CSV table of C-alpha atoms in Angstrom, one decimal:
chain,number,residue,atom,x,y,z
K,1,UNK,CA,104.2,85.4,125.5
K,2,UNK,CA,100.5,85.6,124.5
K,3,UNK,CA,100.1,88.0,122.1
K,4,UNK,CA,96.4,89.9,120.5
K,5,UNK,CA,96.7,90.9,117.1
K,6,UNK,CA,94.0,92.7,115.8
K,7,UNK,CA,92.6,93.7,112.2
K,8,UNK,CA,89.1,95.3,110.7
K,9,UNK,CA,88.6,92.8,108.0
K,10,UNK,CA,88.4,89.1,107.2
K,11,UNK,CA,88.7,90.0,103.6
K,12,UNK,CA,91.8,89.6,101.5
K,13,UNK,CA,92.8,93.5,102.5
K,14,UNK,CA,97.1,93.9,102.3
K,15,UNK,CA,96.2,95.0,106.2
K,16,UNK,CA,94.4,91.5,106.8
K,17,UNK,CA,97.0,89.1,104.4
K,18,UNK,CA,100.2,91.2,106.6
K,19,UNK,CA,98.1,89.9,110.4
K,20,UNK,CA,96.9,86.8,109.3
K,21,UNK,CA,100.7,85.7,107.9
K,22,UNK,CA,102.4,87.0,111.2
K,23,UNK,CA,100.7,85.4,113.4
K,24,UNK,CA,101.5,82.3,111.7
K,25,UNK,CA,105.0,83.1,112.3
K,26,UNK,CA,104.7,84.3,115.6
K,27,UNK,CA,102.8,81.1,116.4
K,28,UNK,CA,106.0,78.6,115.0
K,29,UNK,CA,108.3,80.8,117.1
K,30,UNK,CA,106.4,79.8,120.3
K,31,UNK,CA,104.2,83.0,121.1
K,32,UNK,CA,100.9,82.3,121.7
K,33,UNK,CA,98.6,84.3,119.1
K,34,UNK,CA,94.7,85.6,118.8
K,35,UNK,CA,94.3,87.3,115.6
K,36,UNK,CA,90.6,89.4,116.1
K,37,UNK,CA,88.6,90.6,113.6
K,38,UNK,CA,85.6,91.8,112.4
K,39,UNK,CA,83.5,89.5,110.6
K,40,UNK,CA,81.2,91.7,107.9
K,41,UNK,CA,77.7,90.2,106.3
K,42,UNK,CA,78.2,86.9,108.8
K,43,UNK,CA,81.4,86.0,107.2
K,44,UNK,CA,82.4,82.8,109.0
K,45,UNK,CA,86.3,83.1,109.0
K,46,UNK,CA,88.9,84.6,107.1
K,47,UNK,CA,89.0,84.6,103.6
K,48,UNK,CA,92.2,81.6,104.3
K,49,UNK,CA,92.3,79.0,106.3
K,50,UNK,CA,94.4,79.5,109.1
K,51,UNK,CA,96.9,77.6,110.7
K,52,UNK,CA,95.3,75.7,114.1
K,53,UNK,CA,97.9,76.9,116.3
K,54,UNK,CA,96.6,80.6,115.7
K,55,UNK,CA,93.2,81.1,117.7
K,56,UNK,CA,90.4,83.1,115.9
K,57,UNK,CA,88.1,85.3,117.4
K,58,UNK,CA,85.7,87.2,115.3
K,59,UNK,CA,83.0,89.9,116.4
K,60,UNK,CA,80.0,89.9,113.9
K,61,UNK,CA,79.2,92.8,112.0
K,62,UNK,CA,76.0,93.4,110.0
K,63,UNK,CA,75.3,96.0,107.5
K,64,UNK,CA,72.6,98.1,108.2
K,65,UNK,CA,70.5,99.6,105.8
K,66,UNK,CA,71.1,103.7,105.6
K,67,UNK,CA,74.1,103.4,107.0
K,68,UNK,CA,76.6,106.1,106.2
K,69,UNK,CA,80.3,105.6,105.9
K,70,UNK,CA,81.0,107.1,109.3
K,71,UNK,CA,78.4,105.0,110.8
K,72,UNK,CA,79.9,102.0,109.8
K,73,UNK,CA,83.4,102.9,111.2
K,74,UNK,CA,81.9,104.7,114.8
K,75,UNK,CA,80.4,101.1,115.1
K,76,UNK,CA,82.9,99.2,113.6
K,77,UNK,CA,85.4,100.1,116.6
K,78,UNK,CA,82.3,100.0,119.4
K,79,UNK,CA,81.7,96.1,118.0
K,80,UNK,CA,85.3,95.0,118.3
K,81,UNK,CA,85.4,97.1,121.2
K,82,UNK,CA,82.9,94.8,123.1
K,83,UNK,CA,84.1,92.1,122.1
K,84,UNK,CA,88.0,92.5,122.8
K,85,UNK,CA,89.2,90.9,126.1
K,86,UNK,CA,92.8,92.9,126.8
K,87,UNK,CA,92.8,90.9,129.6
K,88,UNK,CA,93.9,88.0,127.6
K,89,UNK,CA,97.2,88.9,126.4
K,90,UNK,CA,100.7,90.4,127.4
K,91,UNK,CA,100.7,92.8,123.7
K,92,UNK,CA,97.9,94.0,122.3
K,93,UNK,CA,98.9,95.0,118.7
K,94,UNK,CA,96.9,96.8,116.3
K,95,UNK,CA,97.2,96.9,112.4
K,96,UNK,CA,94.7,100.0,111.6
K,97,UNK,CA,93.3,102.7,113.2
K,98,UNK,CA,89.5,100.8,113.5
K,99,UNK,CA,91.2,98.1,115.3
K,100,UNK,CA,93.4,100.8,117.5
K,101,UNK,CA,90.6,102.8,118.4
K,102,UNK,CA,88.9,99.9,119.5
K,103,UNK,CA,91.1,98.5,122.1
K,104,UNK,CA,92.4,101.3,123.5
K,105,UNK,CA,96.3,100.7,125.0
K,106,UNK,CA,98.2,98.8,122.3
K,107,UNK,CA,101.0,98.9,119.6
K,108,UNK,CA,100.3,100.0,116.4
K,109,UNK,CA,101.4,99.0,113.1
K,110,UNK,CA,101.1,102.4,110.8
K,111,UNK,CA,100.8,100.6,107.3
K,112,UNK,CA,100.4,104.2,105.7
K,113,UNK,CA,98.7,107.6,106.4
K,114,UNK,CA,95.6,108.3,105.1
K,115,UNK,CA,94.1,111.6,104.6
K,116,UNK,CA,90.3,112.5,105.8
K,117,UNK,CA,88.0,115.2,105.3
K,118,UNK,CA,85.0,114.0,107.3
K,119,UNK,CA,85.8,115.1,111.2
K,120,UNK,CA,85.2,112.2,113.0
K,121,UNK,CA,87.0,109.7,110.9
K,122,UNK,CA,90.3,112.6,111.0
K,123,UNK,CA,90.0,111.9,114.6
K,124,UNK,CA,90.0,108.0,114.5
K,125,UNK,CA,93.0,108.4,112.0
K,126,UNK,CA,94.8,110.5,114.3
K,127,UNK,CA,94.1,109.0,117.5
K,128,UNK,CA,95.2,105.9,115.8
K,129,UNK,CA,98.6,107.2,115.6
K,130,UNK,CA,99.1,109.3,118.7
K,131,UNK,CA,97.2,107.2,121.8
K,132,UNK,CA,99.1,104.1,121.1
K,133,UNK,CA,102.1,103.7,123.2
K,134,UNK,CA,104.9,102.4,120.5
K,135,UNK,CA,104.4,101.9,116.7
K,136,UNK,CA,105.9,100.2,114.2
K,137,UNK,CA,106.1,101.0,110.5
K,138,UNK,CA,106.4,98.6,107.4
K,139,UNK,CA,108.8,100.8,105.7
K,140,UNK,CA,111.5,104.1,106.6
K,141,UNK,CA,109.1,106.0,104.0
K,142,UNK,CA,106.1,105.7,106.0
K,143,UNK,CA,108.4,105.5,109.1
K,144,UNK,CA,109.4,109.6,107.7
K,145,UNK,CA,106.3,110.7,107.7
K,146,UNK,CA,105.2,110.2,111.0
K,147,UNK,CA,108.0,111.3,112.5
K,148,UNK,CA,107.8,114.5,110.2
K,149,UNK,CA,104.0,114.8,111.3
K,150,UNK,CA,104.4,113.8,114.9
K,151,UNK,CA,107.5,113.7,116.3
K,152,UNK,CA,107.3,110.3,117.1
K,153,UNK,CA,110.0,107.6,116.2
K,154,UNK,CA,108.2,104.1,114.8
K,155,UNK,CA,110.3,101.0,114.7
K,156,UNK,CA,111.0,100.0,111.0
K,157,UNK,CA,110.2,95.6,110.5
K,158,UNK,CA,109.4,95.1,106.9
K,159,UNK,CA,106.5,92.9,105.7
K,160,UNK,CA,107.5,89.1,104.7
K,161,UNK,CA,106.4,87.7,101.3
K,162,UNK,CA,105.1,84.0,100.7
K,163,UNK,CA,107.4,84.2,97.6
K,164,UNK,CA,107.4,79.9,97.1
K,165,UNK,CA,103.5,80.5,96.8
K,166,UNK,CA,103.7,82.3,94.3
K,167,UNK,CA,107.0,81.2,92.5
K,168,UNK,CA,105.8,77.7,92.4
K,169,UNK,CA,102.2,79.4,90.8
K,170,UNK,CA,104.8,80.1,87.9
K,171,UNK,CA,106.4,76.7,87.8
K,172,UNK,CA,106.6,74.2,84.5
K,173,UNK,CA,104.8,71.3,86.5
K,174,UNK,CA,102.0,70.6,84.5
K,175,UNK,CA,99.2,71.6,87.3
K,176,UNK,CA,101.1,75.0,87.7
K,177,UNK,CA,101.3,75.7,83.7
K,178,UNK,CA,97.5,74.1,83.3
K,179,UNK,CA,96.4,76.9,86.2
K,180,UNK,CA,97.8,79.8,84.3
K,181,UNK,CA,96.7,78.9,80.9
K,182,UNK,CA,93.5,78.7,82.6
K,183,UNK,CA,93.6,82.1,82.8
K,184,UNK,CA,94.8,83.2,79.7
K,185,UNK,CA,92.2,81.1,78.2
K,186,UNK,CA,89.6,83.5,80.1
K,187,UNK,CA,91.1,86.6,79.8
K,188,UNK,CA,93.5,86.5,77.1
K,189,UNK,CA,96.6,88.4,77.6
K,190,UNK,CA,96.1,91.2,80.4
K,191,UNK,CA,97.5,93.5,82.6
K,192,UNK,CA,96.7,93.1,85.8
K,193,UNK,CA,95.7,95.3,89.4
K,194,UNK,CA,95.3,93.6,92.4
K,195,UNK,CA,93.3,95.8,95.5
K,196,UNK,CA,90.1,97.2,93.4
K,197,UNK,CA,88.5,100.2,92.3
K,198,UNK,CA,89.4,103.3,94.4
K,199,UNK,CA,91.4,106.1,94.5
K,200,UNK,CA,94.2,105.1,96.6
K,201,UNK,CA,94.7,102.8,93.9
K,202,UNK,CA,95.2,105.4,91.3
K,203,UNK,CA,92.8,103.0,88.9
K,204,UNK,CA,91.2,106.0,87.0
K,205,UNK,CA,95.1,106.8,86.3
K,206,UNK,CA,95.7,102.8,85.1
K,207,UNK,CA,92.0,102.9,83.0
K,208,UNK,CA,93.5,106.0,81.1
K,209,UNK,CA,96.7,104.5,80.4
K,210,UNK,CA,95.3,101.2,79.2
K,211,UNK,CA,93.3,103.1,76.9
K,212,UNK,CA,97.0,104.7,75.3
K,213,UNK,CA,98.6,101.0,75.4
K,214,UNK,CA,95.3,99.7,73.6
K,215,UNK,CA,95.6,101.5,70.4
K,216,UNK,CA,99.0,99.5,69.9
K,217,UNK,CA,97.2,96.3,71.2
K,218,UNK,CA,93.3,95.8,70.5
K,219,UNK,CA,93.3,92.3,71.8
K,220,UNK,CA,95.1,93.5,75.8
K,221,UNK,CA,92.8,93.1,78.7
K,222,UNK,CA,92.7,95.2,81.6
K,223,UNK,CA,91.9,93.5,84.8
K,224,UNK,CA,91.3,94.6,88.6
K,225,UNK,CA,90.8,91.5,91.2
K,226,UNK,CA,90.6,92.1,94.8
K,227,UNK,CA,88.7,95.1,96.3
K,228,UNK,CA,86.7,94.9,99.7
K,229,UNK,CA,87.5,97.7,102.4
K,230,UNK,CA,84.7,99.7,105.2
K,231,UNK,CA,85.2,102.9,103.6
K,232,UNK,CA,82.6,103.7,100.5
K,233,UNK,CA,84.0,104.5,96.9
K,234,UNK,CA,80.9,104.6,95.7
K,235,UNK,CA,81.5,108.2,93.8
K,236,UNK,CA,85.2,107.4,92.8
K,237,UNK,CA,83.4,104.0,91.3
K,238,UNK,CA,80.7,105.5,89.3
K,239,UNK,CA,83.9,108.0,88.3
K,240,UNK,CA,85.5,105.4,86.9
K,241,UNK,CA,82.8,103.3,84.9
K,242,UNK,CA,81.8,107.2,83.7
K,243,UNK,CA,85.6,107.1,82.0
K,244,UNK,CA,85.8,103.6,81.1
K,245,UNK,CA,82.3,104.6,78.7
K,246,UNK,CA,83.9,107.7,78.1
K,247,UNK,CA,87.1,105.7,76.3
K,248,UNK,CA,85.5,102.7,75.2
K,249,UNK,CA,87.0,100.4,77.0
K,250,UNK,CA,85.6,97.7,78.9
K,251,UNK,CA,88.2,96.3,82.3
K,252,UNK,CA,87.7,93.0,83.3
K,253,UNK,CA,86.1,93.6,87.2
K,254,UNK,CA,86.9,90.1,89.1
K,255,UNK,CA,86.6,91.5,92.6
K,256,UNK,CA,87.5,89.4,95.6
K,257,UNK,CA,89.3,86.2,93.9
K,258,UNK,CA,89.5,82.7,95.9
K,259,UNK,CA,93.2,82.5,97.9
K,260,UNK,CA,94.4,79.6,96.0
K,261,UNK,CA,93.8,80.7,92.9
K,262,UNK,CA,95.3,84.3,93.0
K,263,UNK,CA,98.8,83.1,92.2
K,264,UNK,CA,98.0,81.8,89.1
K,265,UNK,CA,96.2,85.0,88.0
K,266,UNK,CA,99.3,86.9,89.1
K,267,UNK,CA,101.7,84.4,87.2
K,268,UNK,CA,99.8,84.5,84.1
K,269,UNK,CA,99.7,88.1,83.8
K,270,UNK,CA,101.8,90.1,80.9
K,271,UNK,CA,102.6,92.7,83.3
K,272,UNK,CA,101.2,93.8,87.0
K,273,UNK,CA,100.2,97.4,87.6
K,274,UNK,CA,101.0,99.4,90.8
K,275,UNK,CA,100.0,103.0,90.0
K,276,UNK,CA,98.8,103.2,94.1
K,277,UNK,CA,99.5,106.9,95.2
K,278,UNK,CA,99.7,105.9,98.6
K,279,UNK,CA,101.4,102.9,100.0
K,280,UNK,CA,103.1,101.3,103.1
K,281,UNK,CA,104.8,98.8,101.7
K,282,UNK,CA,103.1,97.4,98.3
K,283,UNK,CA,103.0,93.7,98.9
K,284,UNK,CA,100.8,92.6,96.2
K,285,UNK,CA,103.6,94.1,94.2
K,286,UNK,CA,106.4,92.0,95.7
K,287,UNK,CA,104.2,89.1,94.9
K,288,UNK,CA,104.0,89.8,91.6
K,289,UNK,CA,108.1,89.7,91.7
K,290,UNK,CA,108.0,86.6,93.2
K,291,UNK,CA,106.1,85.4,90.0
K,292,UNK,CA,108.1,86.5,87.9
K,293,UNK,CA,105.6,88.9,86.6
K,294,UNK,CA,107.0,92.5,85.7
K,295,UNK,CA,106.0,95.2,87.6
K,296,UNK,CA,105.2,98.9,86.6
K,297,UNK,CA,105.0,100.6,90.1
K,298,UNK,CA,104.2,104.8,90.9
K,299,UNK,CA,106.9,106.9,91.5
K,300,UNK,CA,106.7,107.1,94.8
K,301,UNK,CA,109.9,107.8,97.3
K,302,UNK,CA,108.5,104.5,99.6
K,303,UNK,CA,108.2,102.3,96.6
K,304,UNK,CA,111.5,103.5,95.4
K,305,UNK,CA,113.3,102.6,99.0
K,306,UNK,CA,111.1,99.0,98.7
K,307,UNK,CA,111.9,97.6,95.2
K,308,UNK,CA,114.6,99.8,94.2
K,309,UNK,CA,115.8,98.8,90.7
K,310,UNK,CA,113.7,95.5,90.5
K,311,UNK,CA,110.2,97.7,88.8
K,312,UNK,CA,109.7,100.0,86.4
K,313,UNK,CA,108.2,103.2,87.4
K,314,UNK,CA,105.9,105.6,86.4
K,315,UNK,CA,104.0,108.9,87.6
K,316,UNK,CA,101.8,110.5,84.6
K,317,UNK,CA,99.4,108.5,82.6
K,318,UNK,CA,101.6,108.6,79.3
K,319,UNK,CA,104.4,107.5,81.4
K,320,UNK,CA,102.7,104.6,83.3
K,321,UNK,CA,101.5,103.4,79.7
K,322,UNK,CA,104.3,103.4,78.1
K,323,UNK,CA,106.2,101.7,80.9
K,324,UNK,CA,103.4,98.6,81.1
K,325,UNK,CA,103.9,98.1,77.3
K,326,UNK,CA,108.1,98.1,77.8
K,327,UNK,CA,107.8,96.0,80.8
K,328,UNK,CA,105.4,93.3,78.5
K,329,UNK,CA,108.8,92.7,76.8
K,330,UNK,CA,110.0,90.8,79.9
K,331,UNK,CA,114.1,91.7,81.3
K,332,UNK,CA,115.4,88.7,82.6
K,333,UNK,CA,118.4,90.5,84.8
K,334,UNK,CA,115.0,92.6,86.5
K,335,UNK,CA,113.1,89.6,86.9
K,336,UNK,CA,115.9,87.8,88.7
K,337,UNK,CA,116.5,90.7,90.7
K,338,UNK,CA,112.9,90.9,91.8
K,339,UNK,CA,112.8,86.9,92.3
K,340,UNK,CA,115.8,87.7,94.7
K,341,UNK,CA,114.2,90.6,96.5
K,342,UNK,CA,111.0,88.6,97.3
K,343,UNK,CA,112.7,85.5,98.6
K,344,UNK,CA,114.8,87.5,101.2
K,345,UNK,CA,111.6,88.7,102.7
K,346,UNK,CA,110.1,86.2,104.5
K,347,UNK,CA,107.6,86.2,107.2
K,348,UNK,CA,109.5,84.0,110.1
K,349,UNK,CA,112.4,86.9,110.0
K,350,UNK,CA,109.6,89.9,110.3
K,351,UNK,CA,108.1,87.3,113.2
K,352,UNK,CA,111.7,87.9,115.0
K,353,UNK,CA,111.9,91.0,114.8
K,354,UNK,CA,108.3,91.3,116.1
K,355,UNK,CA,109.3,89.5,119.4
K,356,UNK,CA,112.8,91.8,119.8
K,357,UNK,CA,110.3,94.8,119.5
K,358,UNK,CA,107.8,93.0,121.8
K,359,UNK,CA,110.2,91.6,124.7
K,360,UNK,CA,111.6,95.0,124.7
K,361,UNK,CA,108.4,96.6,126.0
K,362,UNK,CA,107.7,94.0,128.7
C-alpha cells in the first residue's frame, strides 16, 4: 500500500512529531510511506532524522517580506499544492487543514478545531473538515465536536507516545542523570511548557499563575521551549511580555529546543504545565508522564477522557497555581499511573489501526 502523508511544518509542531512517528510505524508494518512537507526559511529536513525507509519530500517555502498571515497560508497550500503528486499513492492523508486544502481528495486527521475570524482562513478551516472524504480524530472529545458541528462521524485512533525516550531521559545511568542535572544547573528548579507563546496555550494564564506560586518560591523558574507555527502571535506575544513586566517576572524563553535533548529538559522539570484551552490530544503532556514528571493539565472534557486520573487539573489562574505547587510534591501512585498510561500508547498499535481504517476505504 503506498501511502502520502502530508504536514505544514518541518518544525517540532505536536501535528508534525504525530506524522513524522506514524509513518515510521506504517513503514515497519510494510506500507510504503512519503511524509510531505513544507520546508520554511530553506529548512533542509525535518527538525529529526528520519527513518530511511520513510521517503521525504519537501516543497520550499520562503518568507516574504510584507507578508501578512493570510498570505502566508493562501500560499502555503498553492506551494505544497504544486508540488504534491496524488498520483503517487493509493491514500492521500492529511494532518491539518493547509496540508488538506492543498491536495484536494484525501483523509483527514482533525487534531482539534480552531476558531477564525479572518474570512478566508474560516474557509480553509472549514473546507478542511467538510471536502475530505473520511476523517479521523485523535480523541472521542474532538471526535464530539465535529459530529456536533457537522454531522459527520470521524474514526477515533489515538496518538502513540515514544514513552522509552523519554523514560530512559529519567533513568539513573550516569549519562541520563548527568543530562538532567545539566539542566537544573542552567535553569535551576522550573516549571516547564512545552509548545510556545500563544494563546492556544493559555501561557498569559500559566505567567499569572507563576507569578502566585513565586511569592512562596523566589528561587522557581518558569520556562516555555518549543514554539514555531505559520500563524502570527505577534499581538498575543507583545501581550504577554506587557504582563510578564507588569508582574515582574522574567520566564525563561528557549524556543525550538534540539530533539535529543528535549527529554532531558522534560525529566528534569519540578512539574510540566498544560493550561492549553484547546487540545486534540496533549501529547507533550503524555510525555511528560512518561518522565515521570507531574503534570498540571486544563480542565478540559478531552484532557479529562485522555489522562483521566493520572494529572492534576486546573481551570482559573489561582487554581492552576496552586495545583503546580501540590503537584511539585511528587505522588508516587499518580506517577506510576501516568508511567502506565504512556507505555500502553505506542505508535506501531496507532500504525494498525491506520491500515484497518485505510484498507477499509480501498
Amino acid at each position: 500500500m503506498r501511502v502520502s502523508l502530508l504536514t505544514y511544518s518541518t518544525k517540532p509542531r505536536g501535528g508534525v512529531v504525530h506524522t513524522l512517528n506514524l509513518a515510521e510505524a506504517l513503514a515497519q508494518a510494510g506500507a510504503d510511506v512519503t511524509v510531505w512537507s513544507l520546508a520554511r526559511g530553506g529548512d533542509p529536513g525535518f527538525f529529526r532524522p528520519v527513518d530511511p525507509a520513510v521517503t521525504v519530500r519537501l516543497a520550499r517555502f520562503d518568507d516574504l517580506e510584507g507578508d501578512t498571515v493570510t498570505d502566508r497560508i493562501v500560499r502555503s497550500i498553492a506551494v505544497l499544492g504544486d508540488e504534491f503528486d496524488s498520483a503517487a499513492a493509493d491514500i492521500v492523508h492529511a494532518q491539518d487543514c493547509i496540508s488538506a486544502n492543498a491536495v484536494g481528495r484525501c483523509i483527514r486527521t482533525i487534531h482539534h478545531l480552531d476558531q477564525f475570524t479572518t474570512p478566508v482562513l474560516a474557509a480553509c478551516h472549514e473546507k478542511a473538515i467538510v471536502e475530505p472524504y473520511a476523517r479521523i480524530c485523535v480523541s472521542s472529545a474532538v471526535a464530539q465536536e465535529v459530529r456536533q458541528g457537522w454531522g459527520f462521524e470521524p474514526t477515533v485512533i489515538p496518538n502513540g507516545v515514544q514513552a522509552s525516550r523519554f523514560a530512559d531521559a529519567a533513568g539513573d545511568d550516569l549519562e541520563s542523570v548527568a543530562a538532567c542535572q545539566q539542566w537544573r544547573a542552567r535553569l535551576g528548579k522550573y516549571v516547564l511548557a512545552v509548545g510556545g507563546i500563544e494563546p492556544r496555550k493559555g501561557s498569559i494564564d500559566l505567567l499569572d499563575a507563576y507569578a502566585l506560586m513565586r511569592r512562596d518560591d523566589p528561587d522557581l523558574q518558569l520556562v516555555f521551549a518549543g514554539g514555531e507555527t505559520l500563524f502570527d502571535y505577534r499581538g498575543y506575544r507583545a501581550e504577554f511580555d506587557s504582563r510578564a513586566a507588569e508582574l515582574g517576572i522574567a520566564p525563561i524563553v528557549l524556543g525550538p529546543v534540539p530533539d535529543d535533548t528535549l527529554p532531558a529538559l522534560v525529566a528534569a522539570a519540578a512539574v510540566f504545565a498544560f493550561p492549553s484551552t484547546k487540545e486534540g490530544f496533549g501529547l507533550a503532556a503524555m510525555e511528560a508522564l512518561a518522565a515521570g514528571t507531574p503534570v498540571v493539565a486544563r480542565d478540559l472534557p478531552v484532557l479529562r477522557e485522555v489522562f483521566g486520573k493520572t494529572v492534576r487539573y486546573a481551570w482559573a489562574v489561582a487554581d492552576l497555581a496552586s495545583q503546580l505547587t501540590a503537584a511539585m510534591d511528587i505522588d508516587r501512585v499518580r506517577q506510576s499511573a501516568g508511567r502506565e498510561l504512556a507505555g500502553g500508547l505506542t505508535w506501531d498499535h496507532a500504525a494498525e489501526r491506520h491500515l484497518d481504517f485505510y484498507r477499509s476505504l480501498l
